[in-house]
Coordinates of N, CA and C in Angstrom, one line a residue:
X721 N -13.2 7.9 -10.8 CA -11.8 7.7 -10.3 C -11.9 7.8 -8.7
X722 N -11.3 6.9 -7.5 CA -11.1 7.0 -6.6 C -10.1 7.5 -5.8
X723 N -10.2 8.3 -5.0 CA -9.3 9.3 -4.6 C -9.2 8.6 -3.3
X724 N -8.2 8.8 -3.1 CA -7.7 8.1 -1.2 C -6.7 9.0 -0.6
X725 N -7.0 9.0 0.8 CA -7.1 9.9 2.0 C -5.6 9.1 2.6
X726 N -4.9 9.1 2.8 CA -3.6 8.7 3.6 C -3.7 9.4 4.5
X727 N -2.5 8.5 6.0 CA -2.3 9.0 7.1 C -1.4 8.0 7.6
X728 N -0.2 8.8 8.5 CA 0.4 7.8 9.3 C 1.9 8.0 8.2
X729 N 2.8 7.4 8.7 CA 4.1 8.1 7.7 C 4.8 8.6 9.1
X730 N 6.2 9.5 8.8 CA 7.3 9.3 9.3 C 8.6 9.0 9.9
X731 N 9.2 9.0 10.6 CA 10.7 9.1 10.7 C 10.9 8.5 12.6
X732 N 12.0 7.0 11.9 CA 11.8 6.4 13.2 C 13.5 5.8 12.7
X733 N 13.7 5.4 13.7 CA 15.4 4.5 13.5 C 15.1 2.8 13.3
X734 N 16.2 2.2 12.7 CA 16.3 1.2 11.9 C 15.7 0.0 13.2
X735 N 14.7 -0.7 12.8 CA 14.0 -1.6 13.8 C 12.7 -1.4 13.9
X736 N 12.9 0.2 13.9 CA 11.2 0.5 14.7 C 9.9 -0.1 13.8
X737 N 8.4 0.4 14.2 CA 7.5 0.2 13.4 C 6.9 1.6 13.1
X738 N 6.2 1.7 11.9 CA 5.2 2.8 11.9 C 3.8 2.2 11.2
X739 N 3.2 2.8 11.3 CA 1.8 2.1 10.2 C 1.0 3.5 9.5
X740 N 0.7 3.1 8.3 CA 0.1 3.6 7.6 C -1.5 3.3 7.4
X741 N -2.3 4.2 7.2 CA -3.8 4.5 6.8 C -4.4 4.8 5.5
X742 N -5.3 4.2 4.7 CA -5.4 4.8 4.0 C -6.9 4.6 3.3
X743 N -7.9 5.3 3.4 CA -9.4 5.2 3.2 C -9.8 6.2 1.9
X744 N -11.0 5.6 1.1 CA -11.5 6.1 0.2 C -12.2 7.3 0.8
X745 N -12.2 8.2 -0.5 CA -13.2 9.6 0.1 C -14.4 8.8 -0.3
X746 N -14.6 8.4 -1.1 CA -16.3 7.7 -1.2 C -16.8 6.6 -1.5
X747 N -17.2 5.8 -1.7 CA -17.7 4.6 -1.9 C -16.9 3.9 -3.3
X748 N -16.5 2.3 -2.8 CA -15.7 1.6 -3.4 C -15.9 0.3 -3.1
X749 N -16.2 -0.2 -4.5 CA -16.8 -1.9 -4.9 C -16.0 -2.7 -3.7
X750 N -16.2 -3.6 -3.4 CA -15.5 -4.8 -3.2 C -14.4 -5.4 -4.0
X751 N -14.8 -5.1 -5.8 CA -14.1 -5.9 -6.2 C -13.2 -4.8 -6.5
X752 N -12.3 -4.5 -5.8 CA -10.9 -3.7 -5.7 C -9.6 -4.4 -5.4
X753 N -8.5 -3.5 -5.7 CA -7.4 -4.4 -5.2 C -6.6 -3.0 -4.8
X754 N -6.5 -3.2 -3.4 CA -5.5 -2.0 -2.7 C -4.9 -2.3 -2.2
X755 N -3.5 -1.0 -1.9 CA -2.6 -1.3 -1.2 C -1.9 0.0 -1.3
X756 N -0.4 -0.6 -1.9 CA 0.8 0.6 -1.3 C 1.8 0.4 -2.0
X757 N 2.3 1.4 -2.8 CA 3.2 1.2 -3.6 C 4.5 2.3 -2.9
X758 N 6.0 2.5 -3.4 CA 7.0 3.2 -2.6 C 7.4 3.8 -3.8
X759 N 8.5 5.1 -3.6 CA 8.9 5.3 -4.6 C 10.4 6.4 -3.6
X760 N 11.6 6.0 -4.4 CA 12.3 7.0 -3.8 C 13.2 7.9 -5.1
X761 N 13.3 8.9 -5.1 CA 13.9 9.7 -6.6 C 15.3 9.2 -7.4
X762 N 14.4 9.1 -8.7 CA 15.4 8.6 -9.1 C 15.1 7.0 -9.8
X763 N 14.2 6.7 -8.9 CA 13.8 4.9 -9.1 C 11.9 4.7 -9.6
X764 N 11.9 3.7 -10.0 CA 10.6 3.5 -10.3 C 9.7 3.3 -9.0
X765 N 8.4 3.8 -9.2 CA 7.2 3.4 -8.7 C 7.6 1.7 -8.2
X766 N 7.5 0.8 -6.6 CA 7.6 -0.4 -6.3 C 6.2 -0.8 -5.7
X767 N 5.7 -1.7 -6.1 CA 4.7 -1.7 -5.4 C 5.2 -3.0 -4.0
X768 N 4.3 -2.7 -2.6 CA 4.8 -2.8 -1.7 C 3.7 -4.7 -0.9
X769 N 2.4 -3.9 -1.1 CA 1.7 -5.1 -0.5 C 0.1 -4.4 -0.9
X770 N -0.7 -5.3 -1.2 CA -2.1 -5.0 -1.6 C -2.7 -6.4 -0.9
X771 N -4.4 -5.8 -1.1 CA -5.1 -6.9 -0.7 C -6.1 -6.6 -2.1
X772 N -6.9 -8.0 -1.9 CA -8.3 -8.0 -2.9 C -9.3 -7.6 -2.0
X773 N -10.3 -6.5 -2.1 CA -10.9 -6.4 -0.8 C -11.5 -7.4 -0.6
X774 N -12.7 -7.9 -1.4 CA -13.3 -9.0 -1.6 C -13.6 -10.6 -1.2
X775 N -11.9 -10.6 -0.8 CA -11.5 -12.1 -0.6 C -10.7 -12.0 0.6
X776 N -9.9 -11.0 0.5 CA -9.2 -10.4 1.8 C -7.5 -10.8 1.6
X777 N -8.0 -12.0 0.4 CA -6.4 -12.3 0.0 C -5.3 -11.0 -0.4
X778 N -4.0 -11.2 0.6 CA -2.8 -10.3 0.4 C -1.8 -10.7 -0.5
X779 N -0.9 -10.2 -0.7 CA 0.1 -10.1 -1.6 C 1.4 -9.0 -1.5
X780 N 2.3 -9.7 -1.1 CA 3.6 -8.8 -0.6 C 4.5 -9.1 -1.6
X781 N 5.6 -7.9 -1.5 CA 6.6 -7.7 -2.4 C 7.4 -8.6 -1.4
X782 N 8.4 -9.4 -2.1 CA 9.8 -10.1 -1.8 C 10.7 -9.0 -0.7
X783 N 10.7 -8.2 -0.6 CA 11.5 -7.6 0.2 C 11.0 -7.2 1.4
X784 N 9.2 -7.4 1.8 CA 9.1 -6.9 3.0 C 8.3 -7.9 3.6
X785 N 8.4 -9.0 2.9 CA 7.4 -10.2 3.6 C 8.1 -11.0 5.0
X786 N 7.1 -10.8 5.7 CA 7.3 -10.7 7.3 C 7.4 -10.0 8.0
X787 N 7.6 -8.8 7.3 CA 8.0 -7.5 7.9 C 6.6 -6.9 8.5
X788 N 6.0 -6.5 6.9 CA 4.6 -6.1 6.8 C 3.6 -6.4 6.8
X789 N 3.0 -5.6 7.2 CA 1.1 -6.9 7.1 C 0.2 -5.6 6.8
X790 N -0.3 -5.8 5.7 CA -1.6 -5.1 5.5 C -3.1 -6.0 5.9
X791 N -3.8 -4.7 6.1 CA -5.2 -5.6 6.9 C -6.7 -4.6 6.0
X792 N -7.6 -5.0 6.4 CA -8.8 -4.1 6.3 C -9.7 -3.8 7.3
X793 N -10.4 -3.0 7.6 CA -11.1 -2.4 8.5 C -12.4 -2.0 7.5
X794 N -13.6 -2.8 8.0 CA -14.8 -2.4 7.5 C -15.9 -2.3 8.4
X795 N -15.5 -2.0 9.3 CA -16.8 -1.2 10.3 C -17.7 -0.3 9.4
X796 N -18.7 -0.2 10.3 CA -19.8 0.2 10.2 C -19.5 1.1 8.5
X797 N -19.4 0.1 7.5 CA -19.2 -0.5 6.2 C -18.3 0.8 5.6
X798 N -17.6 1.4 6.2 CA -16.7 2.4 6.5 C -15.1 1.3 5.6
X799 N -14.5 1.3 4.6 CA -13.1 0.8 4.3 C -12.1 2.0 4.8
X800 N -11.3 1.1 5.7 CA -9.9 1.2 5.7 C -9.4 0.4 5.7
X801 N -7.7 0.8 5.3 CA -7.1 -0.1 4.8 C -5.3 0.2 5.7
X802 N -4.6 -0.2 6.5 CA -3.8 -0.4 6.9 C -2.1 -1.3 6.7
X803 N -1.3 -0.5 6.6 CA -0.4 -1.0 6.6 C 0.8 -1.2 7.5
X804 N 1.0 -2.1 8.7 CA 2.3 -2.4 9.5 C 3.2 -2.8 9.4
X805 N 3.8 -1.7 9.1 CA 5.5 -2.3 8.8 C 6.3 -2.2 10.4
X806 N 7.0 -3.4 10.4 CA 7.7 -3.6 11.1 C 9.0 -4.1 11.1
X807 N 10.0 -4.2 11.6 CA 11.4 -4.2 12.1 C 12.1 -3.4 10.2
X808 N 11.7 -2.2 10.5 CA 12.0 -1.2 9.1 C 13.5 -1.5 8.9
X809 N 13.6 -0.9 7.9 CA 15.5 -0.8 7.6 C 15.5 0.3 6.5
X810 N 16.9 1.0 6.8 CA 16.8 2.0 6.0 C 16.4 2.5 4.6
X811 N 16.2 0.9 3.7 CA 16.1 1.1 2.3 C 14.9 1.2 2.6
X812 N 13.8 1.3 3.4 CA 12.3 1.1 3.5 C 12.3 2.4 3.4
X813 N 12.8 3.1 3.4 CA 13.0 5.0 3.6 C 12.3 5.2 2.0
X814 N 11.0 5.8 2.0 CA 10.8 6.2 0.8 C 9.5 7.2 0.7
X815 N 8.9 7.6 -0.4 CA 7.5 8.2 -0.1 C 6.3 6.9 -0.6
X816 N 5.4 6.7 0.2 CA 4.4 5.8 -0.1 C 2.9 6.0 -0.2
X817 N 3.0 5.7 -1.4 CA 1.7 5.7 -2.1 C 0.4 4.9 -1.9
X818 N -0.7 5.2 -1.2 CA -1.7 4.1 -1.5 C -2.1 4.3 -2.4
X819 N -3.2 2.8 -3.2 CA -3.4 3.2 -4.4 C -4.4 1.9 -4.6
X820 N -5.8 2.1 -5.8 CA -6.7 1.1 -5.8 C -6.6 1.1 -7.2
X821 N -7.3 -0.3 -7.8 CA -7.7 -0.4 -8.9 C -8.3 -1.5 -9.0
X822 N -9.6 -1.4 -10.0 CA -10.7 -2.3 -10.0 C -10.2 -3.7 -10.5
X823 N -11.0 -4.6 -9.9 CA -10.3 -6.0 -10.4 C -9.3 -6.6 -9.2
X824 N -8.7 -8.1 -9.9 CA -7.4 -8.4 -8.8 C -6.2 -7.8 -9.1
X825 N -5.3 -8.6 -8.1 CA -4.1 -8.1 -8.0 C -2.8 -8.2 -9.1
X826 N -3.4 -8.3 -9.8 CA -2.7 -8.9 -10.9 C -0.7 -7.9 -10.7
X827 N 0.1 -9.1 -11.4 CA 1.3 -8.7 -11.3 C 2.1 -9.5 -12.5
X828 N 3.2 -8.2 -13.1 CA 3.2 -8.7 -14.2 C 5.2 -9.0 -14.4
X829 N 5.4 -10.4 -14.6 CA 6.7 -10.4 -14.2 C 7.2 -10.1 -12.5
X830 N 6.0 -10.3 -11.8 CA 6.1 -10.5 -10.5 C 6.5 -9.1 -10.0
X831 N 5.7 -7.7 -10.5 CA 5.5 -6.7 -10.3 C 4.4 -6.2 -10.7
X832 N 3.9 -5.2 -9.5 CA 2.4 -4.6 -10.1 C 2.8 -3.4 -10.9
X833 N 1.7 -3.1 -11.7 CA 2.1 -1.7 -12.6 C 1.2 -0.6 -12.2
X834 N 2.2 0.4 -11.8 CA 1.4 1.7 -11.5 C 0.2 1.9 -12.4
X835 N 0.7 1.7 -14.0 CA -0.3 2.3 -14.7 C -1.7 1.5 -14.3
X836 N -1.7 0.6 -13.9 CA -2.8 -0.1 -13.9 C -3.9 0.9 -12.5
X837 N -3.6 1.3 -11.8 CA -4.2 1.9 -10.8 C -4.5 2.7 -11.1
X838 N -6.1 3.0 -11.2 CA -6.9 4.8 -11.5 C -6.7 5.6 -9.9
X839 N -6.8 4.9 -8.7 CA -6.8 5.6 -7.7 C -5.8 6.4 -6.8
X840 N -5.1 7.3 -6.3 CA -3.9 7.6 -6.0 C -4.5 8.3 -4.4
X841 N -3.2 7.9 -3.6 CA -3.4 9.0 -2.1 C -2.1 10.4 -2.7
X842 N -2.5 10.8 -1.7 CA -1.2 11.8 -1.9 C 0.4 11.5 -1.5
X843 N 0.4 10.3 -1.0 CA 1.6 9.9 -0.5 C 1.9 10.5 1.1
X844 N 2.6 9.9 1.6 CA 3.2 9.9 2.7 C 4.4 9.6 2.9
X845 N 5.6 10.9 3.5 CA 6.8 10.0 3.4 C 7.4 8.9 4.9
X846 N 7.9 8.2 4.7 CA 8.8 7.1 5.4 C 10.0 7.3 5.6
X847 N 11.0 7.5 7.0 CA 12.3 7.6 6.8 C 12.7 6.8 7.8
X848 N 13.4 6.0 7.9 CA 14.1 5.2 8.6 C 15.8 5.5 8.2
X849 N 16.3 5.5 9.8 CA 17.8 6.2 9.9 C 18.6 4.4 10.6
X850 N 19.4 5.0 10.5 CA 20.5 3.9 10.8 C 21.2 3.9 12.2

């Protein structure tokens, strides 16, 4: 099971940017599909934006495309994995999850499924004010 290390998170007013971090504690295939799922109480698990590491191809949710841009970072063969969100808005207000699982990005009814992900961060929360 791959365990991932988060960083970055926050509390900024409606516009701003923040970016999120999020790196394996240990060694992780290529053929992965990571990213970032949100969750605010009360509501289901959303997933937010992943990449394939492999290919590098992304994949964003309808609600933050343009906003966000996830990237990868493989220095000195070191994965991280990054998330910049930009021009935020209050519904972006939530706690966010990185999270991997082997294989692509697969989406089902044009949603990823938590269950499908063995790897979890601890989460980070996001607040954006008005």
């Amino acid at each position: 099971q791959v365990q991932l290390v988060e960083s970055g998170g926050g509390s900024v007013q409606a516009g701003g940017s923040l970016r999120l971090s999020c790196a394996p504690s240990g060694y992780i295939s290529r053929s992965y599909c990571m990213g970032w799922f949100r969750q605010v109480p009360g509501k289901e698990r959303e997933g937010v934006a992943f990449v394939y590491i492999a290919s590098g191809s992304t994949y964003y949710a309808d609600s933050v495309k343009g906003r966000f841009t996830i990237s990868q970072d493989n220095a000195k063969n070191t994965l991280t994995l990054y998330l910049q969100m930009n021009s935020l808005k209050p519904d972006d207000t939530a706690m966010y999850y990185c999270a991997a699982k082997f294989g692509v990005c697969s989406t089902y009814g044009g949603r990823w499924r938590p269950s499908d992900f063995a790897g979890w961060g601890q989460g980070t929360q996001v607040t954006v004010s008005s």
